[in-house]
Coordinates of C-alpha atoms and ligand atoms in Angstrom, one line a residue:
X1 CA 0.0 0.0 0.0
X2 CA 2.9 2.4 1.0
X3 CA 5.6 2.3 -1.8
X4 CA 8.0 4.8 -1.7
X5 CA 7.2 6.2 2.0
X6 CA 10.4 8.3 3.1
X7 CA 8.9 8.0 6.3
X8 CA 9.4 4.4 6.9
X9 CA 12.7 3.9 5.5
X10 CA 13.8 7.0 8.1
X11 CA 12.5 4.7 10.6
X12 CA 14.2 1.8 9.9
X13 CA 17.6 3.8 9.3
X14 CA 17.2 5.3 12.7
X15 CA 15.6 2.2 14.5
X16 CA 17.3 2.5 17.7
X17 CA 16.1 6.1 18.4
X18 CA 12.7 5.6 17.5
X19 CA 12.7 2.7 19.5
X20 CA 14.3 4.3 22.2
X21 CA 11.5 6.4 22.0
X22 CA 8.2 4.5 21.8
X23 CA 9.2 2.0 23.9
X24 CA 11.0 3.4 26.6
X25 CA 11.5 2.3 30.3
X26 CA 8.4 4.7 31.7
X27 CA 6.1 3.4 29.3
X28 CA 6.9 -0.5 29.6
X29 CA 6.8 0.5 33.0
X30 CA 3.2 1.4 32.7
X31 CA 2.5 -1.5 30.5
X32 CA 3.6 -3.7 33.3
X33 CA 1.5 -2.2 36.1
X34 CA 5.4 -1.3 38.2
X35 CA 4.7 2.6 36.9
X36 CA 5.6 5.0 40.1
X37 CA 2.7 7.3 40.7
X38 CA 5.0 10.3 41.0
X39 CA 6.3 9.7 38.3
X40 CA 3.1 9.7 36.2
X41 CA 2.1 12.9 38.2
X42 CA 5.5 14.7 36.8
X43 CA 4.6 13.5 33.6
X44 CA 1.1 14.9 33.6
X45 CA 2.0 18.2 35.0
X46 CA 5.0 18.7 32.4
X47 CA 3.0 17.5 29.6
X48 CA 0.3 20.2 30.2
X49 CA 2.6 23.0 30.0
X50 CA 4.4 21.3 26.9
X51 CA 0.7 20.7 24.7
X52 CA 0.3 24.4 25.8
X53 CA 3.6 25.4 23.6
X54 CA 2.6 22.6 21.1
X55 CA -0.8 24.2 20.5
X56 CA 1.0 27.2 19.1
X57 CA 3.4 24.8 16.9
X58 CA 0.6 23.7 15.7
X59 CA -1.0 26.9 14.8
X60 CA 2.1 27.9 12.8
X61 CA 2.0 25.1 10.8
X62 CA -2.0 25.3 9.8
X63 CA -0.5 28.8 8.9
X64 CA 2.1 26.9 6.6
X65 CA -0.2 25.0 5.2
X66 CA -2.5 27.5 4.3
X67 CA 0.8 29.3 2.5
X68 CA 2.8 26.5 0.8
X69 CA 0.2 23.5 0.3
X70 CA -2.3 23.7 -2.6
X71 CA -5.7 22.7 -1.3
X72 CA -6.5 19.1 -2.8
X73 CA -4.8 16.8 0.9
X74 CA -7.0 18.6 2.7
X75 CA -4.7 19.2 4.8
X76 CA -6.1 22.2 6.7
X77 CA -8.8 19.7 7.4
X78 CA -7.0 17.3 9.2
X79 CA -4.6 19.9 11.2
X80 CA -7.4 21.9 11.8
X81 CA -8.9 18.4 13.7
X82 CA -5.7 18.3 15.2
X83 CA -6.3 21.5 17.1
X84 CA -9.6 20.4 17.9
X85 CA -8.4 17.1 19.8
X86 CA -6.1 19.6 21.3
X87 CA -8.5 21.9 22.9
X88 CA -9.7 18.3 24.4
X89 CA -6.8 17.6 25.6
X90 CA -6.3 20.6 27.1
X91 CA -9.3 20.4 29.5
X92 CA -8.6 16.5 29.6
X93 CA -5.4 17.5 31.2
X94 CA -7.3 20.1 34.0
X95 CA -9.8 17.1 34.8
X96 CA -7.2 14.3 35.3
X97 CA -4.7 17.2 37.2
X98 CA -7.2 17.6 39.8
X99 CA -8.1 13.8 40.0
X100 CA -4.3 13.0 41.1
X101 CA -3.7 16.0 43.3
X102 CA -1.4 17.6 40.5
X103 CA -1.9 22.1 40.7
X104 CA -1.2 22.7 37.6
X105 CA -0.8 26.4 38.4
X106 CA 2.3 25.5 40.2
X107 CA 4.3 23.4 37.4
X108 CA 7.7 24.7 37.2
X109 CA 8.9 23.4 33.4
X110 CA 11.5 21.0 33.7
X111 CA 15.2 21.7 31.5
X112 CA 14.0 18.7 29.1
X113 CA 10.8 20.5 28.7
X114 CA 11.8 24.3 28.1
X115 CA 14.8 22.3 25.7
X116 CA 11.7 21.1 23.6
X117 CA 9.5 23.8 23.7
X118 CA 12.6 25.8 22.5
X119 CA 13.0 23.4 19.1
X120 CA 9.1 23.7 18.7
X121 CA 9.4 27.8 18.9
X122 CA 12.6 27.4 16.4
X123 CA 10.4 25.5 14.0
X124 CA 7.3 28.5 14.0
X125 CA 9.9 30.7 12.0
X126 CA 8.7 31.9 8.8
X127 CA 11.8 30.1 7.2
X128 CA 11.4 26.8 8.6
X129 CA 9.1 25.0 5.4
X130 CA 5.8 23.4 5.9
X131 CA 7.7 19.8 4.6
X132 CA 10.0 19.9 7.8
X133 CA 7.5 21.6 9.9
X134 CA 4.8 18.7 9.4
X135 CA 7.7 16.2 9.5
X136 CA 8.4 17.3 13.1
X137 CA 4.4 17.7 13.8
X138 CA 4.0 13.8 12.6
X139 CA 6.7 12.6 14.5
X140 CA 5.8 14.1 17.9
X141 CA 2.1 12.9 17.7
X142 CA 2.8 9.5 16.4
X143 CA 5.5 9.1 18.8
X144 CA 2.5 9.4 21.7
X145 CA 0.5 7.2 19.5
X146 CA 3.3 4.4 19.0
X147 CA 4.1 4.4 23.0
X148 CA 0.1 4.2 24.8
X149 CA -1.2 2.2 21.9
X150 CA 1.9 -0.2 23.2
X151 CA 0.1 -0.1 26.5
X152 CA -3.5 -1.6 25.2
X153 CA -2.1 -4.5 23.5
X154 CA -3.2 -8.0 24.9
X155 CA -1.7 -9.3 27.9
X156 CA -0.8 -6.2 29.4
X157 CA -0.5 -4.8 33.0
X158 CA -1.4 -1.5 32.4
X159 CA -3.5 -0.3 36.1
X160 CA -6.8 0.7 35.3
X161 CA -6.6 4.0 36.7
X162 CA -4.1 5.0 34.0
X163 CA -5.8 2.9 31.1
X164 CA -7.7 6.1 30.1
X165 CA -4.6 8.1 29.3
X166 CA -3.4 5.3 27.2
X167 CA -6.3 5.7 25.4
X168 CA -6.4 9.2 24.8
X169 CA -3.5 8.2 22.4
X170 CA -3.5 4.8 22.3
X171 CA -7.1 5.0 20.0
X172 CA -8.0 3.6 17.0
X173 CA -8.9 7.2 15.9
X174 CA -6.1 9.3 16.9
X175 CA -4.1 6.3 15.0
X176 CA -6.1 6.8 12.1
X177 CA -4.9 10.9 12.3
X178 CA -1.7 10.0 12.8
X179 CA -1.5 8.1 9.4
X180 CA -3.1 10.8 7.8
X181 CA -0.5 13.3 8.9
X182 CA 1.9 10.4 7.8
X183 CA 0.3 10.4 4.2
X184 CA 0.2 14.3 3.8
X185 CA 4.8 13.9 5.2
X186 CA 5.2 12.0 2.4
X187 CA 3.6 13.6 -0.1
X188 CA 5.2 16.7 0.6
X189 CA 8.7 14.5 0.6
X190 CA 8.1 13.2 -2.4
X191 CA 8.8 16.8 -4.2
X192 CA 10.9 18.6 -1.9
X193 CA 14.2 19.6 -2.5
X194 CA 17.4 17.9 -1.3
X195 CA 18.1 20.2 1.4
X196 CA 14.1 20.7 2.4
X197 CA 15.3 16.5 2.7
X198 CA 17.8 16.9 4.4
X199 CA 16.4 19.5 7.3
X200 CA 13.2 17.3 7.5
X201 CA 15.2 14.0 8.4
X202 CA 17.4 15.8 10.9
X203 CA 14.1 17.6 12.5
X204 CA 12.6 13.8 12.5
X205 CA 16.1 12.9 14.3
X206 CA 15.5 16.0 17.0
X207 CA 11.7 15.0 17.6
X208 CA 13.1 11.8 18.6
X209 CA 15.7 12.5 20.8
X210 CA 13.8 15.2 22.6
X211 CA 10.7 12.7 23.6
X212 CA 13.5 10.2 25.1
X213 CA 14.4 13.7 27.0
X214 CA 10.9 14.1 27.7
X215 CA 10.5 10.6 29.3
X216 CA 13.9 10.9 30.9
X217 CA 12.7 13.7 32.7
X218 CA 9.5 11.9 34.1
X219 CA 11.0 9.0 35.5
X220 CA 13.2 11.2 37.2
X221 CA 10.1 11.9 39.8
X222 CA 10.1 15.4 41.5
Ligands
LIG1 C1 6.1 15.4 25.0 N1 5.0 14.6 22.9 C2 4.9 15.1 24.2 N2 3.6 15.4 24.6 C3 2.5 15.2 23.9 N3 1.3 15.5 24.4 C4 2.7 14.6 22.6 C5 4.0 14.3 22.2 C6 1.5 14.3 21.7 O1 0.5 15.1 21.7

């Protein structure tokens, strides 16, 4: 079904990163029920203020779109349903805060965070192009998608009080968005130039090594 996809053979030249990234120790430790509960609870809170810098990412690159794509993906239909998920998740986030006891109010962002909110705000430039923009913009949301749907599988441990969060990313129809946003990376790999290439793979390459960061940082507790 997929001939040609840049995407995949990125991911199977950079494997181990990508691995390191959707399956890494704080989400097995999830899927195996031994997840520590402060743990999640730094996740939570740091993620909150991170989907608040990610909302403007996304805004820039609807704004991209809008400039550089011609209209026949539809893509400003599915990043425009992107931002709508993420108004969902925003309040998600306030409910589930207040269920574990986490005050949002008082989240201090973590170096691994502000380091990857940083990248996001270097890629809303006017001279980063839509091709690696939506590259990144892929990568971060399938990265999420790749590591809770993980958690669902069969024979899992994952504690029911957590099973919902999986499923916020782990669903059958955020996967479904995900491939979209897939489709629409390829497309626009298919005729960019070398360098537009080039900076895409390497933004792929930062995506990834930032959510290991990100992870990192939550299994450090605190
Ligand atoms: C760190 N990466 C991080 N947080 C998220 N919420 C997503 C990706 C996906 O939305």
């Amino acid at each position: 079904v997929e001939k040609n996809s840049m995407i995949d053979t990125w991911l199977k030249k950079h494997c181990l990163i990508y691995v390191g990234a959707t399956r890494h120790p704080f989400i097995l430790s999830i899927r195996d029920g031994t997840v520590n509960l402060s743990s999640f609870k730094t996740w939570l809170g740091q993620d909150y203020i991170f989907v608040r810098a990610f909302v403007s990412f996304v805004a820039s690159v609807l704004i991209k779109a809008w400039k550089e794509s011609d209209d026949s993906g539809g893509d400003m239909e599915v990043l425009l349903g992107g931002m709508a998920a993420l108004n969902d998740e925003i309040q998600w986030f306030k409910n589930e805060a207040s269920k574990w006891g986490v005050q949002l109010s008082d989240i201090v962002p973590q170096k691994a965070n502000k380091d990857y909110c940083r990248f996001l705000e270097s890629l809303m430039s006017s001279e980063v192009k839509y091709t690696v923009a939506i590259t990144a913009f892929w990568a971060i949301e399938a990265v999420y998608q790749q590591s809770f749907a993980h958690c669902l599988e069969d024979g899992t441990n994952t504690p029911s009080d957590l099973q919902a969060t999986c499923l916020r990313w782990g669903n059958d129809g955020f996967g479904q968005y995900c491939h979209s946003l897939k489709q629409i990376v390829n497309r626009q790999l298919a005729k960019a130039s070398d360098d537009e290439i080039k900076e895409a793979e390497v933004a792929l390459l930062d995506v990834l090594e930032h959510e290991v960061e990100f992870w990192n940082m939550s299994c450090g507790g605190a």
